[in-house]
Amino acid sequence: MEGPLPRLPGGGRVTGPLLLGVRHHGPGSARAVRAALEAAEPPAVLVEGPPEGDALLPLAAAEGMRPPVALLVHAANDPGRSAFWPFAAFSPEWVAIRWALARGVPVRFVDLPAAHLLAADEAPTADEAPTADEAPAADEAAGAEGDDGGSHGRAAARIDPLRALAHAAGHDDPERWWEDVVEHRGGAGDPLAPFAALGEAMSALREAHGDGGRPRDAAREAHMRLSLRAARREYGDAVAVVCGAWHVPALARTVPVGTDRALLKGLPRVRTEAGWVPWTHRRLARSSGYGAGVTSPGWYGHLFAAPDRPVERWMTRVAGLLREEGRPVSPAEVIEAVRLADALAAVRGRPLAGLGETTDAVRAVMCDGSDLPLRLVADRLVVGDVLGEVPEDAPAVPLQRDLARLQRRLRLRPEAAERTLELDLRRDNDAGRSRLLHRLRLLGVDWGEPVAGRVGTGTFRETWSLRWRPELSVKVAEAGVWGTTAEEAASARAAASARAATSLHQVAGLVEQCLLGGLADALPVVVSALADRAALDSDVGRLADALPALARSLRYGDVRATDTTALARAATGLAERVCVGLPPACTGLGAEAAAAMRARIDAVHTAVGLLPGEGGTTGRWWTVLRGLAARDTVPGEIRGRAFRLLLDGGHLAGDEAARAMELALSPAAPPAEAAGWIEGFAGGASGGGLLLLHDERLLALVDGWLTSVPPDAFTAVLPLLRRTFAAYEAGVRRSLGERVGRGPAALGGVPGALPPDGFGTSTDADRADAVLPVLHLLLGTDRTAAPTGAGHHGHAEASG
C-alpha cells in the first residue's frame, strides 16, 4: 500500500486512515461514528457501498429524503437483476454520509461495484438481494456486520463475528451482549477507543478463522484498498473509512497494489443504473429474510432518536398504542412499567433496560400477563411500518415518475401498513384509482389486491387491500420496458400476453383485465386473439372456463363507459358453442371429472345470466339443463345440479322436483348415483339445507332414502353424504336434525299427517298481507302498490 501504513484508531490524533468498523443498522455504532467524525474532522469520508451510487449521494441531504431508503442498482437491460443497499436513520453509513454533506466534506462509496455483482452467474434477484449470503456486495453495505446471515443459503460454515465475540465474553445471547457493550454505551470517553477495541477483536477473529466463509470478500476488500489508496493521494492520510468491522483488519494490512489489481482483473460486469427507493423498517427486520437485518428496527430507531430517557419515552409510546386499540392504560401503569424495567435491568446486570426488560415490564403491567396485546406492540413498535420517502427529482425510470404523478393526482399515497380501500366507481377519482391499480396488477406490480366488499354487490363498488412493499420498486423498473406511462405499459403488456397466451382461459382473463384497467387501445387486440383461439379450440371444458371471465367483463361497460359490443358478440358465440357441446361432454364421467364439470356448469349458468338481452342463448341454456337432468348417462351429481338450477330459475314446479327426487332415489338407482344426485341438488354451498328445511316433502324423500340404503352400500356413500351435509350452516343442521327426530309424521311422509311446526296446510293470504305495512315502512315504498289479498304475489310486486 502506498504511503504510511494505515493504523487502527487509538488515543490522540490519527496519523493514518481513520478506520471506523461498525455493525450496520446499529444506533450505538451510528452515534459512535458521529462522535468520531466530529473529533477527527477527516478531509474525506469513504463509505462501504457501490460506487454506482456516488452521483446520488447529494440527494441524501435533499429536502424530501426521509429514511429508511435504499440505494437500488439494477442491470440496465434487465431490471430484474438488481440489488438493494438499505439505510435507516440509525445506520452508521447514513450518519457518516449526512455528516459529510452537511460540512461540505467529500464522500464516496468504496465497495466492489455492483456491475460485477449483477454480472455474476449467481447474481441475486430483487427479492434475494438484501440477503447477506446471496448478495455479498450488498450484505454489509447496510446490514449487520456479524449478522445472523449464516443461517441462510450456502453460508452454513460462515462465521458470525457477533456471536463469536459474545461467546468469548461469556454470553449466550449475541444481541443482548451487543446492546450492553455498544448500543447502550454512553458518549463519554475517547470517541475512537471503541473502534480500536473492535478492530483488535476482528483481527483476532480473522487470524483464527481466515475469511470466515466469505470467499468473495477478497475481491471486495481489494477494491476497498485501491479506493483508499486513491483517496489518500487526493485528500491525505487522514481520510475516514466507515465499513463493516470485519473488513477493518483487511484494510489495515499492507498488500501490494499488483496483488489487489490481479484479484479484480477479468471480473465480468454489466451496464447498470441506480436510484433511491423508499424502504421500510419491516424490510430491515431479520424476520423479513434480510440476512443483514436486525431483530428490532423500530426499537433501534427509538434508541437513536430519543434525546434522553429512552425507557420512559418508549413506555409512553407503548401506552399510547394500547390506548388507541381500546385497552385502558393509566399513567400510573406507565410509571410502574418503567420502574419494573429498571429493576429487571439491575437484577440482570445490564447497564440500561433493553428490549427484553421493557417487553417483560409491558407484559406484566400493561398487558396483564397476556401475550396477545404484546404481539401488537411487537408488530407496530418493535418492528414497525415506517416507510421512507425519496425526493420527487430523484433519478427514476419514466414509468416510476408517471406512477408518482398518478399517486399524487389520485391522492393514493403508498403506505407500508396494510389498509383497506373502498371505491365507488361512479366517482371520477375512485374510478381513476381503480384503473391504476388494475393496470399495475397487469404489469405484475401487486400494490393492491382485490378483496370481497363488505357491503353491496353492485358493479360500481370495489374493495382493495393496499400495502406498498419496497421490492415493488424493482417491479416498476422491470415494467418500464413496456412503456413510459402506466396506461401505455399495461396496454403493451396485455397485447403481448394475448399473443403469447397458451390457453383460451388466459386470453379471457386478459379481456377482463383490459376492461377493468380501461385499456381501450389493447382491448381490440385481445378480443381478436380471443376470437382466433376460440375458433380453433373444440374442448368444451376450456370454452366453459373462458366464458365466465367474458361475461363478468360485460358488467363493467356501463360503469366504466367502455364499448363492449365486440366482446358481447364473442361471449354470446362462446356460450352457443358451450350449449352445443356440453351434453355430450357430460356423458360417462368419473367422480372427479363429474365434480369438475359440475363447477363449470355453475360458472356457465352465472355467466349466461350476465349476457346482454334475453335472446336465444338464455332459452337454449334452460333447454340444455333440462336435457342434462333427464339424461341417464349423465352422472347423478350433474343431473341433480341441473334439476336444482331449473328449480331455482322457476322452470320446475315444486311437485316436479319432488317427482324427480323420487325417481333419483328409487330402489332401482345405485346408491352411489343417488348420493351424487343429492350432492348436486342439495349441496351445502348452494343453499340446499334451507331448501330441505322449508320443503318437508323433499326432506322426507331424503330421509326415507337414507333409511333404505343397505348397510354395505351405506359405507361406500357415507363420505359423499358427509361432505354434502357438513357444508350446511350449524343452525340449519340443528333444525334439520330436530325435524327428522320427530319421525315421519313431522316430515309429511304419512298421508293425512299434520304438517310440521311452522307450516300450514295451505297459503294464508291474509296473514301474508299483514306484514306488508311493516315492509313498506322499512323499504320506503308506496303502500298502494300492494292490493289487499295479493298475498306473496302482491309482496313481490310491492318490494320489486
Coordinates of C-alpha atoms in Angstrom, one line a residue, residues 605 618-619 622-623 625-626 643 645-653 656:
H605 CA -75.0 -20.7 -15.5
T618 CA -80.7 -17.9 -22.3
G619 CA -83.6 -20.1 -23.6
W622 CA -82.5 -23.8 -20.0
T623 CA -83.1 -26.5 -22.7
L625 CA -80.2 -28.1 -18.3
R626 CA -83.5 -30.0 -18.9
F643 CA -82.6 -30.1 -11.5
L645 CA -80.8 -24.8 -11.3
L646 CA -84.1 -25.4 -13.1
L647 CA -86.0 -25.2 -9.8
D648 CA -84.2 -22.0 -8.6
G649 CA -84.9 -20.5 -12.0
G650 CA -88.6 -21.1 -11.9
H651 CA -88.5 -23.6 -14.7
L652 CA -89.5 -26.5 -12.5
A653 CA -92.6 -26.8 -10.3
E656 CA -92.0 -31.8 -10.4

